[in-house]
XYZ file of C-alpha atoms in Angstrom:
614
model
C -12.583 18.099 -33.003
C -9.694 16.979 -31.437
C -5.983 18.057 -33.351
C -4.336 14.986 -34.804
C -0.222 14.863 -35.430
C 0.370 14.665 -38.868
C 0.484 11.528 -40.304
C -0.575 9.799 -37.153
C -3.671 8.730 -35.091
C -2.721 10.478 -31.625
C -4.264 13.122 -30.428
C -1.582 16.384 -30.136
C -3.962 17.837 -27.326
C -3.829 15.796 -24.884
C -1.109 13.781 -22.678
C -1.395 11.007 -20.181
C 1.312 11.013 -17.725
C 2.206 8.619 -14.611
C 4.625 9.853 -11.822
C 7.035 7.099 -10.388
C 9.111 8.051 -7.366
C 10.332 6.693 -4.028
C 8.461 7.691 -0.725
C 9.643 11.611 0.243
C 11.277 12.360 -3.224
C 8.847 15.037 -4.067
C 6.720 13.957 -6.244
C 3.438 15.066 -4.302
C 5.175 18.298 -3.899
C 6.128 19.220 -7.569
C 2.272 18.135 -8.613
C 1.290 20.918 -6.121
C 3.312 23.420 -7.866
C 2.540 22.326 -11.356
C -1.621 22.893 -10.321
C -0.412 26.287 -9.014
C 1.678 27.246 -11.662
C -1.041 26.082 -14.675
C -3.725 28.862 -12.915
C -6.304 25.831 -11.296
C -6.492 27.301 -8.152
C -7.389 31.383 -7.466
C -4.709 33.400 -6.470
C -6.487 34.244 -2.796
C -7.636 29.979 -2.552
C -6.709 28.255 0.740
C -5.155 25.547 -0.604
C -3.478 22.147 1.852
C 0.139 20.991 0.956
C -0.352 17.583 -0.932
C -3.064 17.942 -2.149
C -3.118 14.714 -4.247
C -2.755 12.908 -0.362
C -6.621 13.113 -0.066
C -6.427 9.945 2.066
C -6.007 10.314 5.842
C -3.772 7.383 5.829
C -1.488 8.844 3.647
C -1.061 12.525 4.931
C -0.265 10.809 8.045
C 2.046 8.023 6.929
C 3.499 10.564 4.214
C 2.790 7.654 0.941
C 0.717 7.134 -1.684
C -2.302 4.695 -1.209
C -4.278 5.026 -3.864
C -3.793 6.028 -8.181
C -5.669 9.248 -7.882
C -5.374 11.560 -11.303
C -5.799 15.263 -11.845
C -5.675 17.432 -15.036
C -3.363 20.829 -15.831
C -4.039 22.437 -19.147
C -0.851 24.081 -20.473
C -0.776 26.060 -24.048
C -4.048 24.640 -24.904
C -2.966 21.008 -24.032
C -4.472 19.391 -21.414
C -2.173 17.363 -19.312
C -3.871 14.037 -17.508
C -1.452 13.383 -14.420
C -2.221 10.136 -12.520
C -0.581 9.922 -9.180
C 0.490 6.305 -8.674
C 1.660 4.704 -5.555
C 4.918 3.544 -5.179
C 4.973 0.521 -2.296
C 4.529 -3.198 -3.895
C 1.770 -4.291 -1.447
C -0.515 -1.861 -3.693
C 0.791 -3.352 -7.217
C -3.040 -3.505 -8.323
C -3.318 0.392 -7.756
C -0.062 0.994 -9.604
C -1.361 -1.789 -12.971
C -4.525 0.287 -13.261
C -2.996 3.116 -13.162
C -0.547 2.378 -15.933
C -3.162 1.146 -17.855
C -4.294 4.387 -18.733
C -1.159 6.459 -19.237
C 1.253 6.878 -22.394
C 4.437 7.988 -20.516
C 5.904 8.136 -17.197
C 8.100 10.730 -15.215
C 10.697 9.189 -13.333
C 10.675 11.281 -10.441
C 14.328 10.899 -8.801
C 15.922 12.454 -5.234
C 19.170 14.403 -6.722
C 21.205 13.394 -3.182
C 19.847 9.459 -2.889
C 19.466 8.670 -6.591
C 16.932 5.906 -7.638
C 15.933 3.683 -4.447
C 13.856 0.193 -4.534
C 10.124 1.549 -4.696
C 11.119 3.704 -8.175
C 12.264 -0.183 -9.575
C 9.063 -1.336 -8.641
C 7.195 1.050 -10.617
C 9.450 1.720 -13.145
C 10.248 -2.029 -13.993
C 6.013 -2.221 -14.596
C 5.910 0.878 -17.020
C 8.881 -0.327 -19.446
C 7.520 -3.696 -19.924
C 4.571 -1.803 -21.135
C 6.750 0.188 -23.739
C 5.670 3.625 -21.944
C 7.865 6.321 -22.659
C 9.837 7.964 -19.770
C 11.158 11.360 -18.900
C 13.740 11.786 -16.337
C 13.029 14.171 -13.539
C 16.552 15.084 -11.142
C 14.423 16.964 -8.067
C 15.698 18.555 -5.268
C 18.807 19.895 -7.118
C 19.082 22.740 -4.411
C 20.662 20.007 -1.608
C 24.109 20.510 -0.231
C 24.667 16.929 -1.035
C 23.324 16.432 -4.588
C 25.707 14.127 -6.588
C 23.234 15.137 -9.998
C 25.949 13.429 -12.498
C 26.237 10.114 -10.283
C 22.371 9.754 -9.959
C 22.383 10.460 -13.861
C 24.320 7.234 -14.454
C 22.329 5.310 -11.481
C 19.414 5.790 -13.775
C 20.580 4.325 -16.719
C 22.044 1.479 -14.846
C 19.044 1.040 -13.151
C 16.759 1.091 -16.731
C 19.712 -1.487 -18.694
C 19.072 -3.695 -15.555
C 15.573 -3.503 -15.986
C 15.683 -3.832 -20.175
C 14.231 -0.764 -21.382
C 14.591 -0.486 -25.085
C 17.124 1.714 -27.344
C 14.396 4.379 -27.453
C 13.348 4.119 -23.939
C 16.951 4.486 -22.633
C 17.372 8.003 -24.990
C 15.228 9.856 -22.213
C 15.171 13.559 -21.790
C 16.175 15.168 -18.469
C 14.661 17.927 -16.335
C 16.463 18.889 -12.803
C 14.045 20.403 -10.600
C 13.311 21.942 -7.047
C 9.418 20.797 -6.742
C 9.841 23.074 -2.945
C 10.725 26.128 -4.825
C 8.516 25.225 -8.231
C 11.416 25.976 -10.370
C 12.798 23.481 -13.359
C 15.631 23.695 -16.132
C 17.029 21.703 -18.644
C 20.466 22.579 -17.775
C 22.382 23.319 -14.490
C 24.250 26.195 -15.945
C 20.995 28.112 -16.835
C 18.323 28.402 -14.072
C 14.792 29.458 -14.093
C 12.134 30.704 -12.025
C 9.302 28.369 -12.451
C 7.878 25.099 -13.928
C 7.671 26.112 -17.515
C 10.132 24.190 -19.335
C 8.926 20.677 -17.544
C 5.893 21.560 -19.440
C 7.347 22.306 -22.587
C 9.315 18.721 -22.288
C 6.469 17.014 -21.104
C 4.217 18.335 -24.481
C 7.260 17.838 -26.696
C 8.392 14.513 -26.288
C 5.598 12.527 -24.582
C 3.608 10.932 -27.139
C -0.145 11.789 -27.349
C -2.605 9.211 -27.073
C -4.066 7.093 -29.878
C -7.494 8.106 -31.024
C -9.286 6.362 -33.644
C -12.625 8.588 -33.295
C -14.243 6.653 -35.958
C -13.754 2.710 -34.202
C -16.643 1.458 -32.341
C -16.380 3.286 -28.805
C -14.600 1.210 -26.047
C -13.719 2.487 -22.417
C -12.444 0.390 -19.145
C -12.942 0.501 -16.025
C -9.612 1.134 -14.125
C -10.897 2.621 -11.063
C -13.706 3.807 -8.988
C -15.168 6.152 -7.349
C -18.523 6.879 -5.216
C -20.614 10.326 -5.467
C -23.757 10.553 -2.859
C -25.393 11.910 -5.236
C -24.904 9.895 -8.624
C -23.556 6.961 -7.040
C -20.637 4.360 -8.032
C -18.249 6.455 -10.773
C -15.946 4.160 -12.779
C -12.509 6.123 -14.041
C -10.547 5.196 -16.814
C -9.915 6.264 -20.527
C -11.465 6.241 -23.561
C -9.262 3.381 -25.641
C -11.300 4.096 -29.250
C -14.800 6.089 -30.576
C -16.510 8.498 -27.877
C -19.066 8.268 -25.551
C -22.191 10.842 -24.685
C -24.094 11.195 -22.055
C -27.720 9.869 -22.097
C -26.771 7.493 -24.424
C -27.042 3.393 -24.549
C -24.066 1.204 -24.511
C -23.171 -2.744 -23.818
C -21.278 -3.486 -20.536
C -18.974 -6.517 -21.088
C -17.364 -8.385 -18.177
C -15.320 -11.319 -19.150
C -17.224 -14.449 -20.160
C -20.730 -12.978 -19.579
C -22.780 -12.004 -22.188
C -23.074 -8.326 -22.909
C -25.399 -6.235 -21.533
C -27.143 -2.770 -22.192
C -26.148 0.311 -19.938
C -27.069 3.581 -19.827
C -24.586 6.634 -18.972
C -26.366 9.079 -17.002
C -23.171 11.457 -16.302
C -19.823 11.950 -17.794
C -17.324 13.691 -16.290
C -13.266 15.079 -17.321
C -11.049 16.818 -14.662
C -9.710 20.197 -14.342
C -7.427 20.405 -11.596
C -8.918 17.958 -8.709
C -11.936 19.146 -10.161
C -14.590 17.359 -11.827
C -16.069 18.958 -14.982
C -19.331 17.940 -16.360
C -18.934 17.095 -20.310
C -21.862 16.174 -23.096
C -19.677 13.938 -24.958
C -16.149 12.825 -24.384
C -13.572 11.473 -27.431
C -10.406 8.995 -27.097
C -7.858 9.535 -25.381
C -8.649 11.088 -22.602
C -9.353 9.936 -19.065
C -12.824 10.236 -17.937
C -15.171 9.166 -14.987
C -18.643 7.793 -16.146
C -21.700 7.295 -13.771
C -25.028 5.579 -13.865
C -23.966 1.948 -14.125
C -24.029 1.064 -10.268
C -22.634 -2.434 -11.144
C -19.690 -1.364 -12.987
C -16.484 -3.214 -11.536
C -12.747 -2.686 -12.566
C -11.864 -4.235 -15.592
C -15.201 -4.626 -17.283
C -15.826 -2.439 -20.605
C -17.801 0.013 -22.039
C -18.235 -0.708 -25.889
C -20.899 -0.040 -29.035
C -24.681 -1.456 -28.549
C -24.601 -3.286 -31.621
C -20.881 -4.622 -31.568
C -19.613 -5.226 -28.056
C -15.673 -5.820 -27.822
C -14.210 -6.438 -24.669
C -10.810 -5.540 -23.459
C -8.129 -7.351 -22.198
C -8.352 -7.958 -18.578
C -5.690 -6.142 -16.371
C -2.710 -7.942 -15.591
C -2.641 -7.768 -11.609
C 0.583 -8.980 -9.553
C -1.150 -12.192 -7.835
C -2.073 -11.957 -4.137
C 0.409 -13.743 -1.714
C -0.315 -13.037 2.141
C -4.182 -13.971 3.533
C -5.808 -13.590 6.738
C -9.165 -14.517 8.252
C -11.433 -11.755 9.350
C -14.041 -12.060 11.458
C -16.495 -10.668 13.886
C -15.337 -9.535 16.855
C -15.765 -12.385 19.717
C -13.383 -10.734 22.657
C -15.261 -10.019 26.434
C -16.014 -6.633 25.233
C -17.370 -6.630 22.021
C -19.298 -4.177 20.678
C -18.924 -1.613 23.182
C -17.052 0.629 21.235
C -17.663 0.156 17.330
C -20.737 0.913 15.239
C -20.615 -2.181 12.603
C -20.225 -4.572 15.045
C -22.344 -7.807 13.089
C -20.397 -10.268 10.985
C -23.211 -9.128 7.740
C -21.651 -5.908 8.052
C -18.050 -6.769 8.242
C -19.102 -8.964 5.277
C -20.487 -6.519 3.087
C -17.860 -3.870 3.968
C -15.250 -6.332 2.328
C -17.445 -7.484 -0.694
C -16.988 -3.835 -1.150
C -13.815 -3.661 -1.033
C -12.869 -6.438 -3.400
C -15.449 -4.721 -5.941
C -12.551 -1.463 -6.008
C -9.523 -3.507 -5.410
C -8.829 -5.856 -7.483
C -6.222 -7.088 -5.647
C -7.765 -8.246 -2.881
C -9.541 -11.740 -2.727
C -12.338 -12.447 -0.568
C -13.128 -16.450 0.316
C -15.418 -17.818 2.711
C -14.386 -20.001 5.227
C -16.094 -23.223 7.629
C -17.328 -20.317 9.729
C -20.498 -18.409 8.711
C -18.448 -15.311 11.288
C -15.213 -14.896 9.311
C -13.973 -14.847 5.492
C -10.607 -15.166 3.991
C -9.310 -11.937 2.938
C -5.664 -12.210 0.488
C -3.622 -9.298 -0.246
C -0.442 -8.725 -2.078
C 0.947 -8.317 1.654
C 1.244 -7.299 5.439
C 1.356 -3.489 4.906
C -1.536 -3.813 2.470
C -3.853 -5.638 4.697
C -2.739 -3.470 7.818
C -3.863 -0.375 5.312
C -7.238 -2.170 4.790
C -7.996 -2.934 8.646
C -6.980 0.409 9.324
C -8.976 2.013 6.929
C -12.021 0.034 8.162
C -11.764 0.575 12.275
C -11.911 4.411 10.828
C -14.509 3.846 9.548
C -16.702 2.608 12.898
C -15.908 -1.347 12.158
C -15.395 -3.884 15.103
C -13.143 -7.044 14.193
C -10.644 -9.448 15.189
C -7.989 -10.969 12.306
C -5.354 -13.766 12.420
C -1.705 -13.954 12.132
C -1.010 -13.675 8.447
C 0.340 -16.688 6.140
C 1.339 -17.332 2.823
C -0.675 -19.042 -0.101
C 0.435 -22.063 -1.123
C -0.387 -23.692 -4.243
C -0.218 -27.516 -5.657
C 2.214 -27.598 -8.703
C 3.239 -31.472 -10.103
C 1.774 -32.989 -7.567
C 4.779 -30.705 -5.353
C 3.940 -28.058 -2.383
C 4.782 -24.776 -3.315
C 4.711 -21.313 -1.718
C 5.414 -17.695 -3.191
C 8.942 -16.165 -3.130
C 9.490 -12.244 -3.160
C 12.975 -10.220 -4.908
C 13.718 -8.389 -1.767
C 15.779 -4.955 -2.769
C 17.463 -3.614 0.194
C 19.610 0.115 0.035
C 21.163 -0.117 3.302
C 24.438 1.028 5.016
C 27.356 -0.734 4.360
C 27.265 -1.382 7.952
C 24.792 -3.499 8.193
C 25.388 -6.111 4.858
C 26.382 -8.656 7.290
C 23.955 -8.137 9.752
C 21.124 -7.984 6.970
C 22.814 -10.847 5.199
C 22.597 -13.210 8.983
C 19.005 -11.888 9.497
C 17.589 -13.245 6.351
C 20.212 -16.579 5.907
C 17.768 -17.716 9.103
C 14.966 -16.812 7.033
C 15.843 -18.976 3.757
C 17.105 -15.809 2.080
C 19.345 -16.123 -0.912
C 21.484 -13.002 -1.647
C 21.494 -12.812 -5.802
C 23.315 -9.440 -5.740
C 25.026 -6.715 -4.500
C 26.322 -3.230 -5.360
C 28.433 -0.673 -3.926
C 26.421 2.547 -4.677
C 28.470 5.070 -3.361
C 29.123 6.981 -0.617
C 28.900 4.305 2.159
C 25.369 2.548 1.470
C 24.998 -0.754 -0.414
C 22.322 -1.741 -2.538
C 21.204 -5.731 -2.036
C 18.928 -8.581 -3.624
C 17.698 -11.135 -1.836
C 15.340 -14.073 -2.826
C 13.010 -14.889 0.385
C 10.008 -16.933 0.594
C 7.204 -14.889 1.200
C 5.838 -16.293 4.948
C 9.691 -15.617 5.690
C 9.138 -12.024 5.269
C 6.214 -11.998 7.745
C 7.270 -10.103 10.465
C 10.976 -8.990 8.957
C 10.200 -5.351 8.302
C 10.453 -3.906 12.014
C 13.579 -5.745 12.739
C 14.799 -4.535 9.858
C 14.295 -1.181 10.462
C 15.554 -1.914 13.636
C 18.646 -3.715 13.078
C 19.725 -1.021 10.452
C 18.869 2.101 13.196
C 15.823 2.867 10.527
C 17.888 3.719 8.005
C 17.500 1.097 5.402
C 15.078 1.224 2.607
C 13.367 -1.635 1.479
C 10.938 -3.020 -1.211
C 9.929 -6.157 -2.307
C 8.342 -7.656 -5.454
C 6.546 -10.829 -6.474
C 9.269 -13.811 -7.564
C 7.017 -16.696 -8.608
C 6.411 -19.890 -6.628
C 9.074 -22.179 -5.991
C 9.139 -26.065 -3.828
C 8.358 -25.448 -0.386
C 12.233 -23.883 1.270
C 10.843 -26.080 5.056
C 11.222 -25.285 8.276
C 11.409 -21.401 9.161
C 12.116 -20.147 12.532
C 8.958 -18.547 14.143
C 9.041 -15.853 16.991
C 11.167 -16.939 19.996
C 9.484 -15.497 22.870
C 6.297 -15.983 24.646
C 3.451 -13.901 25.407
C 2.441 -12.497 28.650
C -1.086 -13.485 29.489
C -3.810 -11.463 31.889
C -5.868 -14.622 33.812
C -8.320 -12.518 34.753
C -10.337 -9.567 34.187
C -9.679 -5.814 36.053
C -7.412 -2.972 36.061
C -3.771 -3.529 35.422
C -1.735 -2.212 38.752
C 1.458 -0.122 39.150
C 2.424 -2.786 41.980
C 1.935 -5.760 39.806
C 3.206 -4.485 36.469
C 6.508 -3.190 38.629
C 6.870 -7.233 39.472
C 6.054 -8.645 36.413
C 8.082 -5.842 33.861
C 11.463 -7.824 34.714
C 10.131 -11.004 32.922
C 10.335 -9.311 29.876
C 8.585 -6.176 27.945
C 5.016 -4.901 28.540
C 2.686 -4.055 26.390
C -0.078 -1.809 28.701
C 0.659 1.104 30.606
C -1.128 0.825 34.693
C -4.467 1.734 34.330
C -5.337 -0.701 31.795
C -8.485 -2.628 31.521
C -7.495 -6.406 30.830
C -9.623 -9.469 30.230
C -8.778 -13.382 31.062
C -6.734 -14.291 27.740
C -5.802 -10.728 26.635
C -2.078 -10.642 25.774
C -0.255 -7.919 28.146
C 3.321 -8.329 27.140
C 6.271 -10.326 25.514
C 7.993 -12.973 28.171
C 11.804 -13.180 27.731
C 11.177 -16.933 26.667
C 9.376 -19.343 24.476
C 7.095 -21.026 26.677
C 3.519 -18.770 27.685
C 3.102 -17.004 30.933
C -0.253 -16.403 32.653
C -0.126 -12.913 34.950
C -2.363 -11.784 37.845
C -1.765 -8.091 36.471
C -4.514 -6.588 38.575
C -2.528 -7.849 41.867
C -2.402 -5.070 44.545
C -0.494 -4.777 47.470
C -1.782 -5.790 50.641
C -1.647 -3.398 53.252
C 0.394 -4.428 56.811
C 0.932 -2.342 59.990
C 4.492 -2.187 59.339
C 5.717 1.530 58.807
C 9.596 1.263 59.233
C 11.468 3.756 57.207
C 12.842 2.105 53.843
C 10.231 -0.563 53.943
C 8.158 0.433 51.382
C 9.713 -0.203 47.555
C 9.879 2.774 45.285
C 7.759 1.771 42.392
C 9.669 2.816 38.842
C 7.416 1.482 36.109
C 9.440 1.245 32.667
C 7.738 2.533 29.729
C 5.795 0.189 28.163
C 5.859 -0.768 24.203
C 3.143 1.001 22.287
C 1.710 -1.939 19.886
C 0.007 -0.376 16.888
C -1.515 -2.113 14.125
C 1.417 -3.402 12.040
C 3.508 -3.861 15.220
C 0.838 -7.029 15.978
C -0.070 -7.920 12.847
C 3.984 -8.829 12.722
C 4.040 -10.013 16.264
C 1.303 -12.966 16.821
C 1.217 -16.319 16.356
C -1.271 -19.231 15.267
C -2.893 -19.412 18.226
C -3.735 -15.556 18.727
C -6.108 -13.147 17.256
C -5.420 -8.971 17.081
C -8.788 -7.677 18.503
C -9.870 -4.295 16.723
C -12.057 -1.628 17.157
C -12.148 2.316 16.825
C -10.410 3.070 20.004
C -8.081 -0.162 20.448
C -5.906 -2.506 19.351
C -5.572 -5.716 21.683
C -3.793 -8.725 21.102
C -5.597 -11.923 22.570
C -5.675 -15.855 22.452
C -7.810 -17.553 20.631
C -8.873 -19.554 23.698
C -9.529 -16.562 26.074
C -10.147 -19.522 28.972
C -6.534 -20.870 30.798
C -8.055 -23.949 31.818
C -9.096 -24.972 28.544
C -5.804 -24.048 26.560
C -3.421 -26.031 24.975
C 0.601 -25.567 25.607
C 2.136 -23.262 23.669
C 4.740 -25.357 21.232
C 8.075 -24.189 21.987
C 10.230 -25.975 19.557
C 10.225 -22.876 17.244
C 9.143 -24.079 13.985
C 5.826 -22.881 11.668
C-alpha cells in the first residue's frame, strides 16, 4: 500500500517532476548526474552523456524534441522526472507533458539568467497551479551574477502571474557538470543530495484516491516490436492490473472494452514490468493497439472520460507530397504517395499537434504544425527514415471570424545585444511587427517583445541570427488571431535556374557566380527547373550551368583565365524551407535536398511576379 500524508489524499512516495530550462542550461546534464548519483546505472556501465537525448535529432542539434520521462528512487521515494522540451514549435510535447506532473524545476543558467524558451514553459506550468522549485546551475562560471538572476526570476514569474504561494519558491544553486548542489553559497557540497532532499520536501505528492473508479490518459506513446503501440501517462484515480478488462473512452464515442496485456513503471530509462499499478504514478500500458493521446482508460462498468488536453493550436501548414522531380525514386525506399500517407497518419496518431488534411490531389496532403522548425523536425525525421518527398513553401492558417479575414499573430521574445535593438526593431517594422516592450537586462543585452503576424515570421529566424552575428536568442508563442495586418514584403531576389539537365562546370559556375550566390558546388548533377542559386535581383534567371569551354588553337601566354570558384552556400533543410517561394517545391530524399520549380519545363512557365508582395 502506498504511504498517504496525514490528513491528505497524496501519496508521500512518490513525486512527479517537470524540468523547464533554456537550450544549453544544463538541464540534460544535471538529469545525468542525478541517475548516477541515485545508483541506476553499475559502477563499471558504459554509459553516453545525455542520455535523456535518445533522439538523433537532438544529440546533434543539442535540444529537446520530445517529453521523454525517467524514474530515480531516493530514500524510498521514487522520483518520476519528465524531460520536457523547451522550443514553442513543440508546445503539444511540452502540454502532455505537464499533464502528468505536480511540480516543476526551473532550471536557470547562473551567468544568462532566465531567457525566452524558460517563459514558454514556465508561463504553461503556473497557469496550471504546479508548484516550482528554483534551480541556479552552473554556479562555478567566472561570470555568474547568482543574486541578479535571483531577482530576474521573480520578475520573470510576477510578469507571468504566479500566485503568492507559487512566488515563495525554494532555491538550489547547482553545478549539474560537477554533480554537486547546495542550498547556500557559503556552504558547499560534494554531490546531488540536498536537491533531493528539496525536491521530496517541498514538492507535493500526487493525489491518489485508490478507492475511485480507475482512470488513466493517454499522454504519450510509444512502440515496442514486440508488444506493440505503448501509451504513457499517469494513473489520475483507482489502479489498474494487468490481464484485466477496462472501457477505452475517446471523446464523443461510445465506450469500449479493452484489455491490458502489459503494464509497465520505470526505473532509470528502464522499463520495469509491474502486476498492478496504483495512482499517482506514471506508467506505460500495452495491448490496446488503437490507443491515441488523449483518450482514457476508466472502470468497465462506469466509464468517465477525461478532459481533453489543451494543445496550443497549429499555425504554419504545408503540402506534402510524393516526390515528382526527374529523379525520383532513385535514392529513397518509401518512394509511393500510400506510404508517405500512412507515414503521416502515423504521425498525427503521436502528435497531437500536427493536423493532417487532404487536398484536390490524391499525391499530396496538408500537413499543419505549430511552425517552421517543427515541420523541418518532421521532414527530417522522415528522409531518415528512407522517405522520398517534395513539400511547399510554408503559409499561415487563416480563419473566417465576423464575416472578417483573419490570420494568427505570435509574442515574439527576443534577448539580444543592445546593439542590435534598432536593427531588430527595422527588421521586423517591415514585417508588421509591433514592439510591446522592452527591458534593459543588464550587462549590455536587451530583452524585447514584439507582436508579428505569424506568415511574417516565415523566413525571419536566419536573418535574425544573422543580423545579430548569432548571438540573439529568440522564442515565440501563440498570440491569437487578429484582422488580416496586408501586404508583407516577400523575398527580394530571384532564383537561379538550371535549363537543362548534366553536370554543373567549374567554367560555367566561374561565369555565372558574379550574378549572385550559388547554391551547388562543380560537379553537381542538375535537372531542367532545379534551382542552382540566388540571382542578385527579383526577376528569375535560367542558366546553362553545364556550359564548357570550347577548346581553340590559341596558346598565348596569359590567355587562359584562372578559374577561382567561390564557395558555394550549403542549403540544408531549414535554410529552404525559409528560402522558397509559391511557385517552388524543396525536393527531398535520404541523400539530398534540392530546391526546384514547380514547373520543371522553361517554356511552359509563367513570369516570376516581381512586385514583392505575398
Amino acid at each position: 500500500m502506498p504511504l498517504q500524508q496525514a490528513g491528505s489524499d497524496r501519496r508521500n512516495d512518490i513525486r512527479n517532476i517537470a524540468i523547464i530550462a533554456h537550450v544549453d542550461h544544463g538541464k540534460t546534464t544535471l538529469v545525468d548526474a542525478m541517475l548516477h548519483q541515485s545508483g541506476i546505472f553499475r559502477a563499471n556501465q558504459a554509459v553516453v552523456e545525455r542520455v535523456m537525448d535518445s533522439n538523433a535529432l537532438e544529440r546533434e542539434r543539442g535540444i529537446t524534441i520530445l517529453a521523454k520521462n525517467t524514474a530515480v528512487t531516493y530514500d524510498g521515494v521514487k522520483i518520476n522526472i519528465v524531460d520536457t522540451p523547451g522550443h514553442a514549435d513543440f508546445g503539444g510535447e511540452v502540454e502532455r507533458a505537464l499533464a502528468m506532473v505536480d511540480g516543476v524545476m526551473l532550471l536557470v543558467d547562473a551567468s544568462e539568467g532566465p531567457l525566452p524558451q524558460t517563459r514558454f514553459v514556465l508561463q504553461k506550468a503556473l497557469a496550471l497551479r504546479l508548484a516550482p522549485i528554483v534551480c541556479i546551475n552552473k554556479i562555478d562560471r567566472p561570470d555568474a551574477r547568482v543574486g541578479e538572476v535571483l531577482d530576474e526570476i521573480y520578475d520573470l514569474c510576477i510578469d507571468l502571474d504566479a500566485t503568492e504561494e507559487q512566488l515563495e519558491f525554494p532555491v538550489v544553486y547547482t553545478n549539474a557538470k560537477a554533480g554537486t548542489a547546495t542550498l547556500d553559497l557559503s556552504k558547499p557540497s560534494g554531490d546531488l543530495l540536498p536537491l533531493f532532499d528539496l525536491i521530496v520536501a517541498t514538492l507535493p505528492g500526487p493525489q491518489a484516491d485508490e478507492d475511485a473508479p480507475p482512470q488513466f490518459q493517454c499522454n504519450n506513446l510509444d512502440y515496442n516490436d514486440y508488444i506493440g503501440r505503448l501509451a504513457i501517462g499517469r494513473i489520475k484515480n483507482g489502479s489498474l492490473r494487468r490481464g484485466e478488462t477496462y472501457a477505452l473512452s475517446r471523446g464523443d464515442e461510445p465506450a469500449r472494452p479493452v484489455k491490458i496485456a502489459q503494464l509497465y513503471t520505470w526505473n532509470g530509462l528502464e522499463r520495469v514490468d509491474a502486476d498492478s499499478v496504483s495512482a499517482g504514478d506514471i506508467v506505460a500500458v500495452g495491448g490496446i493497439e488503437d490507443i491515441n493521446i488523449g483518450d482514457t482508460i476508466s472502470d468497465r462498468e462506469r466509464p468517465q472520460a477525461l478532459p481533453a488536453i489543451p494543445i496550443d493550436e497549429p499555425t504554419i501548414t504545408m503540402i506534402f507530397g510524393a516526390n515528382t522531380a526527374p529523379w525520383a525514386g532513385r535514392e529513397g525506399e518509401f518512394v509511393t504517395s500510400r506510404q508517405l500517407r500512412e507515414r503521416l497518419y502515423q504521425e498525427q496518431r503521436r502528435n497531437v499537434s500536427i493536423h493532417i488534411e487532404d487536398t484536390d490531389s490524391p499525391d499530396a496532403l496538408r500537413v499543419t504544425g505549430r511552425g517552421e522548425l517543427q515541420l523541418a523536425i518532421l521532414i527530417e525525421t522522415m528522409r531518415r527514415e528512407g522517405y522520398e518527398l517534395q513539400v511547399s513553401k510554408p503559409n499561415v492558417v487563416v480563419r473566417e471570424i465576423d464575416g472578417a479575414k483573419h490570420e494568427p499573430v505570435e509574442l515574439v521574445i527576443i534577448d539580444v545585444d543592445e546593439d542590435y535593438v534598432g536593427v531588430l526593431s527595422q527588421l521586423l517594422a517591415v514585417r508588421r511587427g509591433k514592439m510591446t516592450k522592452m527591458r534593459h537586462a543588464g550587462s549590455g543585452r536587451a530583452q524585447l517583445e514584439f507582436s508579428v503576424p505569424s506568415r511574417g515570421l516565415i523566413g525571419f529566424r536566419s536573418r535574425f541570427l544573422t543580423d545579430t552575428r548569432g548571438t540573439g536568442i529568440m522564442n515565440t508563442l501563440f498570440g491569437g488571431w487578429e484582422p488580416w495586418h496586408g501586404p508583407i514584403q516577400a523575398r527580394a531576389s530571384g532564383p537561379m535556374v538550371a535549363d537543362r539537365e548534366g553536370v554543373a562546370t567549374p567554367y560555367s559556375v566561374f561565369h555565372i557566380q558574379e550574378r549572385g550566390s550559388m547554391f551547388i558546388a562543380p560537379g553537381t548533377r542538375v535537372y531542367e527547373g532545379m534551382v542552382i542559386g540566388e540571382y542578385s535581383r527579383p526577376s528569375e534567371l535560367n542558366v546553362n550551368i553545364c556550359r564548357e569551354k570550347k577548346l581553340t588553337n590559341m596558346r598565348a601566354a596569359g590567355r587562359d583565365e584562372a578559374v577561382v570558384i567561390t564557395p558555394h552556400r550549403e542549403m540544408g533543410l531549414e535554410a529552404a524551407v525559409e528560402w522558397i517561394d509559391d511557385d517552388e517545391l524543396i525536393e527531398v530524399t535520404p541523400n539530398s535536398v534540392r530546391i526546384r520549380k514547380r514547373i520543371l519545363d522553361q517554356a511552359h512557365r509563367p513570369k516570376r511576379r516581381i512586385d514583392g508582395q505575398d
